[in-house]
Tab-separated table of C-alpha atoms in Angstrom:
chain	number	residue	atom	x	y	z
A	1	MET	CA	-7.154	34.991	114.746
A	2	ASP	CA	-8.617	31.596	115.511
A	3	PHE	CA	-6.080	30.491	118.115
A	4	GLU	CA	-6.269	26.865	119.252
A	5	PRO	CA	-6.942	26.879	123.019
A	6	ARG	CA	-6.644	23.137	123.686
A	7	ALA	CA	-3.365	21.849	125.072
A	8	THR	CA	-2.898	18.489	123.378
A	9	ARG	CA	-0.405	15.969	122.003
A	10	LYS	CA	-0.508	17.904	118.731
A	11	ASP	CA	1.503	20.697	120.350
A	12	ILE	CA	4.582	18.488	120.254
A	13	THR	CA	6.084	17.825	116.830
A	14	GLY	CA	7.824	14.506	116.413
A	15	ALA	CA	8.201	11.881	119.098
A	16	VAL	CA	7.185	12.434	122.708
A	17	SER	CA	9.541	11.398	125.472
A	18	ASN	CA	7.044	9.064	127.139
A	19	PRO	CA	4.553	7.632	124.643
A	20	GLU	CA	3.092	5.231	127.238
A	21	PHE	CA	1.845	7.987	129.484
A	22	PHE	CA	1.288	11.409	127.971
A	23	ASN	CA	1.916	14.241	130.428
A	24	TYR	CA	1.310	17.576	128.696
A	25	GLY	CA	3.458	19.691	131.018
A	26	VAL	CA	6.437	17.367	130.829
A	27	GLU	CA	6.227	16.918	127.060
A	28	ALA	CA	5.747	20.628	126.337
A	29	TYR	CA	8.760	21.397	128.525
A	30	GLU	CA	10.915	18.878	126.665
A	31	ALA	CA	9.647	20.054	123.272
A	32	CYS	CA	10.314	23.677	124.228
A	33	LYS	CA	13.914	22.910	125.111
A	34	LYS	CA	14.595	21.151	121.813
A	35	GLY	CA	12.554	23.506	119.608
A	36	ALA	CA	9.891	20.894	118.904
A	37	LEU	CA	6.774	22.863	119.800
A	38	THR	CA	4.186	23.386	117.099
A	39	SER	CA	4.550	26.549	115.021
A	40	ASP	CA	1.583	28.541	116.339
A	41	ILE	CA	3.055	28.364	119.841
A	42	ILE	CA	6.530	29.343	118.654
A	43	ASP	CA	5.121	32.288	116.689
A	44	GLU	CA	3.432	33.603	119.818
A	45	GLN	CA	6.505	33.040	121.963
A	46	LYS	CA	8.530	35.155	119.516
A	47	LYS	CA	6.032	37.996	119.904
A	48	VAL	CA	6.290	37.786	123.682
A	49	GLN	CA	10.070	37.720	123.499
A	50	GLU	CA	10.112	40.920	121.455
A	51	ALA	CA	7.622	42.755	123.655
A	52	ASP	CA	8.460	45.108	126.508
A	53	LEU	CA	4.820	45.312	127.547
A	54	VAL	CA	2.120	42.719	126.876
A	55	ILE	CA	-1.448	44.012	127.074
A	56	PHE	CA	-4.213	41.451	127.438
A	57	GLN	CA	-7.467	42.971	126.190
A	58	PHE	CA	-10.555	40.871	126.843
A	59	PRO	CA	-14.153	40.783	128.007
A	60	LEU	CA	-14.454	39.176	131.434
A	61	TYR	CA	-16.021	35.712	131.080
A	62	TRP	CA	-16.766	34.006	134.364
A	63	PHE	CA	-14.416	36.273	136.350
A	64	SER	CA	-11.586	35.288	134.010
A	65	MET	CA	-10.379	35.291	130.417
A	66	PRO	CA	-12.422	33.786	127.588
A	67	ALA	CA	-11.181	30.262	126.869
A	68	ILE	CA	-9.379	31.267	123.670
A	69	LEU	CA	-7.115	33.591	125.659
A	70	LYS	CA	-6.816	31.177	128.577
A	71	GLY	CA	-5.595	28.643	126.028
A	72	TRP	CA	-2.994	31.131	124.859
A	73	MET	CA	-1.684	31.279	128.431
A	74	ASP	CA	-1.831	27.478	128.793
A	75	ARG	CA	0.038	26.762	125.565
A	76	VAL	CA	2.370	29.724	124.997
A	77	LEU	CA	3.638	30.323	128.526
A	78	CYS	CA	5.075	26.843	128.928
A	79	GLN	CA	7.840	25.669	131.230
A	80	GLY	CA	11.182	26.294	129.581
A	81	PHE	CA	9.914	29.432	127.882
A	82	ALA	CA	8.206	31.494	130.577
A	83	PHE	CA	9.524	29.841	133.720
A	84	ASP	CA	11.318	26.850	135.095
A	85	ILE	CA	11.354	25.074	138.449
A	86	PRO	CA	13.207	26.877	139.985
A	87	GLY	CA	12.801	30.093	138.005
A	88	PHE	CA	9.365	31.513	138.743
A	89	TYR	CA	7.693	34.523	140.382
A	90	ASP	CA	10.444	37.134	140.755
A	91	SER	CA	12.842	34.801	138.916
A	92	GLY	CA	10.420	33.988	136.095
A	93	PHE	CA	11.930	34.172	132.612
A	94	LEU	CA	9.790	37.164	131.586
A	95	LYS	CA	10.963	39.260	134.513
A	96	ASN	CA	12.163	42.132	132.394
A	97	LYS	CA	8.764	42.623	130.830
A	98	LEU	CA	5.582	44.390	131.850
A	99	ALA	CA	2.055	42.997	131.571
A	100	LEU	CA	-1.311	44.670	131.877
A	101	LEU	CA	-4.853	43.320	131.895
A	102	SER	CA	-7.317	45.585	130.111
A	103	LEU	CA	-10.783	44.222	130.457
A	104	THR	CA	-14.442	44.984	130.042
A	105	THR	CA	-17.089	43.633	132.395
A	106	GLY	CA	-20.782	42.874	132.180
A	107	GLY	CA	-21.391	43.959	135.758
A	108	THR	CA	-21.219	47.521	137.001
A	109	ALA	CA	-18.450	48.962	139.181
A	110	GLU	CA	-20.837	48.835	142.152
A	111	MET	CA	-21.183	45.067	141.796
A	112	TYR	CA	-17.381	44.762	141.932
A	113	MET	CA	-16.843	46.618	145.170
A	114	LYS	CA	-15.882	44.810	148.326
A	115	THR	CA	-19.465	45.109	149.528
A	116	GLY	CA	-20.996	44.379	146.117
A	117	VAL	CA	-22.566	41.048	145.114
A	118	SER	CA	-19.546	40.072	143.016
A	119	GLY	CA	-16.922	41.085	145.579
A	120	ASP	CA	-13.969	43.381	145.030
A	121	TYR	CA	-12.672	43.232	141.448
A	122	ARG	CA	-9.184	42.641	142.797
A	123	TYR	CA	-10.263	39.204	144.049
A	124	PHE	CA	-10.672	37.789	140.581
A	125	LEU	CA	-7.423	39.333	139.380
A	126	TRP	CA	-5.345	37.165	141.731
A	127	PRO	CA	-5.190	33.999	139.586
A	128	LEU	CA	-4.476	35.967	136.421
A	129	GLN	CA	-2.028	38.561	137.681
A	130	HIS	CA	-0.293	36.645	140.460
A	131	GLY	CA	-0.854	33.001	139.529
A	132	ALA	CA	-0.006	33.410	135.857
A	133	LEU	CA	1.710	36.701	134.981
A	134	HIS	CA	3.752	37.199	138.139
A	135	PHE	CA	4.603	33.487	138.148
A	136	CYS	CA	6.298	34.032	134.772
A	137	GLY	CA	8.151	37.022	136.174
A	138	PHE	CA	6.109	39.761	134.503
A	139	LYS	CA	5.895	43.010	136.399
A	140	VAL	CA	2.193	43.787	136.465
A	141	LEU	CA	0.813	47.251	135.814
A	142	ALA	CA	-2.506	48.271	137.350
A	143	PRO	CA	-5.430	46.771	135.432
A	144	GLN	CA	-7.509	48.897	133.080
A	145	ILE	CA	-11.109	48.018	133.773
A	146	SER	CA	-13.977	49.375	131.722
A	147	PHE	CA	-17.071	48.492	133.695
A	148	ALA	CA	-20.296	47.590	131.908
A	149	PRO	CA	-19.783	49.349	128.570
A	150	GLU	CA	-22.884	47.575	127.252
A	151	ILE	CA	-25.177	49.521	129.534
A	152	ALA	CA	-23.164	52.767	129.444
A	153	SER	CA	-24.172	55.715	127.303
A	154	GLU	CA	-22.264	56.519	124.125
A	155	GLU	CA	-20.693	59.434	125.976
A	156	GLU	CA	-19.584	57.228	128.862
A	157	ARG	CA	-18.101	54.715	126.446
A	158	LYS	CA	-16.151	57.447	124.708
A	159	ALA	CA	-14.843	58.589	128.085
A	160	MET	CA	-13.664	55.040	128.868
A	161	VAL	CA	-11.699	54.860	125.633
A	162	ALA	CA	-10.331	58.375	126.081
A	163	SER	CA	-9.051	57.655	129.577
A	164	TRP	CA	-7.364	54.480	128.339
A	165	ALA	CA	-5.756	56.423	125.463
A	166	GLN	CA	-4.630	59.073	127.914
A	167	ARG	CA	-3.100	56.480	130.204
A	168	LEU	CA	-1.188	54.827	127.366
A	169	LYS	CA	0.645	58.091	126.673
A	170	THR	CA	2.553	57.818	129.930
A	171	ILE	CA	2.384	54.064	130.444
A	172	TRP	CA	6.192	53.748	130.437
A	173	GLU	CA	6.442	55.931	133.487
A	174	GLU	CA	4.162	53.733	135.592
A	175	GLU	CA	5.384	51.643	138.473
A	176	PRO	CA	4.152	48.047	138.680
A	177	ILE	CA	1.726	47.065	141.433
A	178	ASP	CA	2.977	45.168	144.440
A	179	CYS	CA	1.613	41.793	143.306
A	180	THR	CA	1.173	40.323	146.802
A	181	PRO	CA	-1.937	39.270	148.779
A	182	PRO	CA	-2.439	42.679	150.487
A	183	TRP	CA	-2.969	44.344	147.082
A	184	TYR	CA	-5.740	41.838	146.339
A	185	PHE	CA	-7.326	41.090	149.676
A	186	GLY	CA	-6.129	43.821	152.041
A	187	GLN	CA	-8.030	46.881	153.173
B	1	MET	CA	-13.906	14.470	123.924
B	2	ASP	CA	-12.515	17.281	121.868
B	3	PHE	CA	-14.829	20.024	123.098
B	4	GLU	CA	-14.679	23.336	121.254
B	5	PRO	CA	-13.646	26.019	123.771
B	6	ARG	CA	-14.034	29.101	121.568
B	7	ALA	CA	-17.207	31.139	121.908
B	8	THR	CA	-17.978	32.257	118.364
B	9	ARG	CA	-20.689	33.121	115.863
B	10	LYS	CA	-20.832	29.412	114.993
B	11	ASP	CA	-22.564	28.728	118.303
B	12	ILE	CA	-25.716	30.320	116.945
B	13	THR	CA	-27.588	28.382	114.278
B	14	GLY	CA	-29.503	30.437	111.763
B	15	ALA	CA	-29.722	34.215	111.755
B	16	VAL	CA	-28.324	36.398	114.507
B	17	SER	CA	-30.426	39.204	115.904
B	18	ASN	CA	-27.881	41.908	115.133
B	19	PRO	CA	-25.702	40.998	112.135
B	20	GLU	CA	-24.080	44.463	112.035
B	21	PHE	CA	-22.532	44.121	115.456
B	22	PHE	CA	-21.982	40.642	116.819
B	23	ASN	CA	-22.254	40.480	120.608
B	24	TYR	CA	-21.695	36.891	121.765
B	25	GLY	CA	-23.504	37.194	125.093
B	26	VAL	CA	-26.581	38.785	123.565
B	27	GLU	CA	-26.763	36.379	120.643
B	28	ALA	CA	-26.195	33.267	122.774
B	29	TYR	CA	-28.954	34.440	125.124
B	30	GLU	CA	-31.391	34.935	122.234
B	31	ALA	CA	-30.401	31.632	120.644
B	32	CYS	CA	-30.825	29.827	123.956
B	33	LYS	CA	-34.364	31.142	124.359
B	34	LYS	CA	-35.415	30.014	120.907
B	35	GLY	CA	-33.511	26.710	120.881
B	36	ALA	CA	-31.027	27.906	118.266
B	37	LEU	CA	-27.758	27.062	120.003
B	38	THR	CA	-25.438	24.641	118.261
B	39	SER	CA	-25.869	20.970	119.144
B	40	ASP	CA	-22.712	20.409	121.209
B	41	ILE	CA	-23.853	23.121	123.631
B	42	ILE	CA	-27.385	21.737	123.854
B	43	ASP	CA	-26.053	18.221	124.494
B	44	GLU	CA	-24.009	19.484	127.432
B	45	GLN	CA	-26.875	21.546	128.798
B	46	LYS	CA	-29.036	18.413	128.843
B	47	LYS	CA	-26.409	16.614	130.902
B	48	VAL	CA	-26.306	19.503	133.371
B	49	GLN	CA	-30.085	19.574	133.580
B	50	GLU	CA	-30.198	15.885	134.483
B	51	ALA	CA	-27.425	16.087	137.073
B	52	ASP	CA	-27.888	16.560	140.796
B	53	LEU	CA	-24.153	17.022	141.307
B	54	VAL	CA	-21.633	18.212	138.719
B	55	ILE	CA	-18.011	17.307	139.445
B	56	PHE	CA	-15.333	19.235	137.570
B	57	GLN	CA	-12.159	17.150	137.490
B	58	PHE	CA	-9.110	18.947	136.133
B	59	PRO	CA	-5.419	19.685	136.519
B	60	LEU	CA	-4.864	23.266	137.691
B	61	TYR	CA	-3.485	25.329	134.794
B	62	TRP	CA	-2.491	28.846	135.754
B	63	PHE	CA	-4.539	28.814	138.966
B	64	SER	CA	-7.625	27.927	136.928
B	65	MET	CA	-9.168	25.385	134.587
B	66	PRO	CA	-7.470	24.307	131.357
B	67	ALA	CA	-8.927	26.278	128.444
B	68	ILE	CA	-10.979	23.352	127.142
B	69	LEU	CA	-12.941	23.266	130.406
B	70	LYS	CA	-13.068	27.051	130.697
B	71	GLY	CA	-14.627	27.027	127.246
B	72	TRP	CA	-17.219	24.557	128.478
B	73	MET	CA	-18.171	27.095	131.167
B	74	ASP	CA	-18.152	29.975	128.669
B	75	ARG	CA	-20.358	28.236	126.112
B	76	VAL	CA	-22.599	25.864	128.081
B	77	LEU	CA	-23.493	28.050	131.062
B	78	CYS	CA	-25.024	30.815	128.975
B	79	GLN	CA	-27.599	33.393	129.965
B	80	GLY	CA	-31.062	31.913	129.603
B	81	PHE	CA	-29.835	28.463	130.571
B	82	ALA	CA	-27.796	28.900	133.750
B	83	PHE	CA	-28.865	32.366	134.854
B	84	ASP	CA	-30.640	35.509	133.805
B	85	ILE	CA	-30.437	39.149	134.829
B	86	PRO	CA	-32.048	39.094	137.360
B	87	GLY	CA	-31.701	35.418	138.275
B	88	PHE	CA	-28.163	34.824	139.482
B	89	TYR	CA	-26.218	33.833	142.604
B	90	ASP	CA	-28.805	32.410	145.019
B	91	SER	CA	-31.457	32.814	142.310
B	92	GLY	CA	-29.366	31.238	139.547
B	93	PHE	CA	-31.207	28.674	137.445
B	94	LEU	CA	-29.043	25.776	138.693
B	95	LYS	CA	-29.845	26.482	142.330
B	96	ASN	CA	-31.128	22.995	143.069
B	97	LYS	CA	-27.875	21.404	142.024
B	98	LEU	CA	-24.530	20.793	143.669
B	99	ALA	CA	-21.106	21.401	142.139
B	100	LEU	CA	-17.661	20.328	143.225
B	101	LEU	CA	-14.196	21.125	141.925
B	102	SER	CA	-11.817	18.164	142.080
B	103	LEU	CA	-8.391	19.221	141.007
B	104	THR	CA	-4.757	18.239	140.909
B	105	THR	CA	-1.954	20.768	141.298
B	106	GLY	CA	1.663	20.987	140.245
B	107	GLY	CA	2.661	22.802	143.425
B	108	THR	CA	2.748	21.229	146.861
B	109	ALA	CA	0.262	21.912	149.660
B	110	GLU	CA	2.923	24.045	151.376
B	111	MET	CA	3.061	26.385	148.384
B	112	TYR	CA	-0.716	26.831	148.629
B	113	MET	CA	-0.854	27.905	152.241
B	114	LYS	CA	-1.579	31.455	153.205
B	115	THR	CA	2.108	31.985	153.895
B	116	GLY	CA	3.284	29.972	150.877
B	117	VAL	CA	4.596	31.490	147.641
B	118	SER	CA	1.359	30.773	145.797
B	119	GLY	CA	-0.962	32.011	148.534
B	120	ASP	CA	-3.865	30.154	150.106
B	121	TYR	CA	-5.502	27.730	147.656
B	122	ARG	CA	-8.858	29.257	148.504
B	123	TYR	CA	-7.813	32.485	146.776
B	124	PHE	CA	-7.799	30.951	143.334
B	125	LEU	CA	-11.087	29.151	143.946
B	126	TRP	CA	-13.014	32.436	144.188
B	127	PRO	CA	-13.512	33.095	140.447
B	128	LEU	CA	-14.435	29.477	139.759
B	129	GLN	CA	-16.645	28.696	142.746
B	130	HIS	CA	-18.176	32.094	143.426
B	131	GLY	CA	-17.854	33.917	140.112
B	132	ALA	CA	-19.037	31.039	137.966
B	133	LEU	CA	-20.692	28.199	139.905
B	134	HIS	CA	-22.401	30.197	142.634
B	135	PHE	CA	-23.406	32.831	140.045
B	136	CYS	CA	-25.397	30.090	138.278
B	137	GLY	CA	-26.985	29.098	141.579
B	138	PHE	CA	-24.987	25.924	142.209
B	139	LYS	CA	-24.469	25.034	145.827
B	140	VAL	CA	-20.741	24.387	146.079
B	141	LEU	CA	-19.288	21.457	147.998
B	142	ALA	CA	-15.789	21.723	149.458
B	143	PRO	CA	-13.133	21.254	146.781
B	144	GLN	CA	-11.207	18.013	146.490
B	145	ILE	CA	-7.592	18.963	145.983
B	146	SER	CA	-4.873	16.434	145.269
B	147	PHE	CA	-1.644	18.346	145.686
B	148	ALA	CA	1.355	17.560	143.496
B	149	PRO	CA	0.576	13.949	142.510
B	150	GLU	CA	3.471	14.107	140.040
B	151	ILE	CA	6.045	14.307	142.800
B	152	ALA	CA	4.180	12.081	145.265
B	153	SER	CA	5.100	8.459	145.822
B	154	GLU	CA	2.930	5.671	144.419
B	155	GLU	CA	1.673	5.064	147.935
B	156	GLU	CA	0.737	8.709	148.437
B	157	ARG	CA	-1.064	8.769	145.102
B	158	LYS	CA	-3.074	5.704	146.061
B	159	ALA	CA	-3.993	7.396	149.324
B	160	MET	CA	-5.245	10.456	147.430
B	161	VAL	CA	-7.505	8.341	145.259
B	162	ALA	CA	-8.677	6.282	148.236
B	163	SER	CA	-9.655	9.354	150.248
B	164	TRP	CA	-11.578	10.730	147.282
B	165	ALA	CA	-13.363	7.383	146.848
B	166	GLN	CA	-14.145	7.358	150.551
B	167	ARG	CA	-15.557	10.867	150.414
B	168	LEU	CA	-17.793	10.047	147.454
B	169	LYS	CA	-19.546	7.365	149.513
B	170	THR	CA	-21.152	9.969	151.731
B	171	ILE	CA	-21.088	12.951	149.370
B	172	TRP	CA	-24.885	13.310	149.494
B	173	GLU	CA	-24.754	14.011	153.190
B	174	GLU	CA	-22.370	16.950	152.830
B	175	GLU	CA	-23.405	20.519	153.426
B	176	PRO	CA	-22.297	23.111	150.850
B	177	ILE	CA	-19.675	25.665	151.808
B	178	ASP	CA	-20.705	29.199	152.635
B	179	CYS	CA	-19.594	30.662	149.291
B	180	THR	CA	-18.886	34.186	150.587
B	181	PRO	CA	-15.635	36.196	150.879
B	182	PRO	CA	-14.835	35.055	154.454
B	183	TRP	CA	-14.580	31.424	153.275
B	184	TYR	CA	-11.988	32.505	150.700
B	185	PHE	CA	-10.116	35.356	152.296
B	186	GLY	CA	-10.969	35.241	155.990
B	187	GLN	CA	-8.886	33.856	158.796
């Protein structure tokens, strides 16, 4: 899938509400309300609507998602679909859904400890889990992090996949994390 | 500028080193060393190389950069150009340069206080400033944040621009922030 990550004028089909001054957020919101978003966005929104749990699987690029997935967030989770003002965080439109970040890192687990050079891994989860997912109302399950598979042995890699498979068997029984600053920055 | 944000096989000109199993990071690193990256990446790398200060100006999308700019980070700041292993954080290849994030938000300053619904604005700066810029060696100047220009009055907007213009006059005299966890999460 070669998803378009750029949020542009092309995302709105037909006329925009203010052609003199293009404001992406405003125009996407208006287009969402009248069903005038471009089809690749609508297709993705339908998938989200049907899902009980959305799993984001990605390699960590610069402490975040690769741009193609960031663009999915930017374009698909627009105002009117995923949230409104008011209508965010616990009142976000996706509040009856679960979300989970499953990611692989380049750095080792030791680098992502509070005392490691890259700081606690929870620090970089804040914008993604709280700022984006929780903002849309998602209840966030604990992240699945596979540290440094590139430098792991074949056996270690198999163990990572096996533990993820094992977890998925009982994923519906899990309680979401408490998506507040203490989870990310507390002791 | 319609920059391509997706990190793909197309970024490597000519043969890849492992055609059986495409690993973007590995291939981009190899291509960087032998000058085989695609031209839009090389053009941007030249601009970075010539700059003493790189200012990233963007609207905050999901507590981060819009995907088009995230893709610039993903593709331009590759291993071999911006860092190596070892050769990151204080030893990153861009260590004699300054970087600054200048951003506009949708939410108000009150929302981005430690006690606000979106948490302290410094929280979301961690992945960008520490995880990306500092990793490449950049010394990071304090961010320039223009909160909620959309809902500000014309007068307030002019004041935001004026204070930014004023700051730029003496930007070369500024000391970088101490890009460590206490700056982001401390009291």
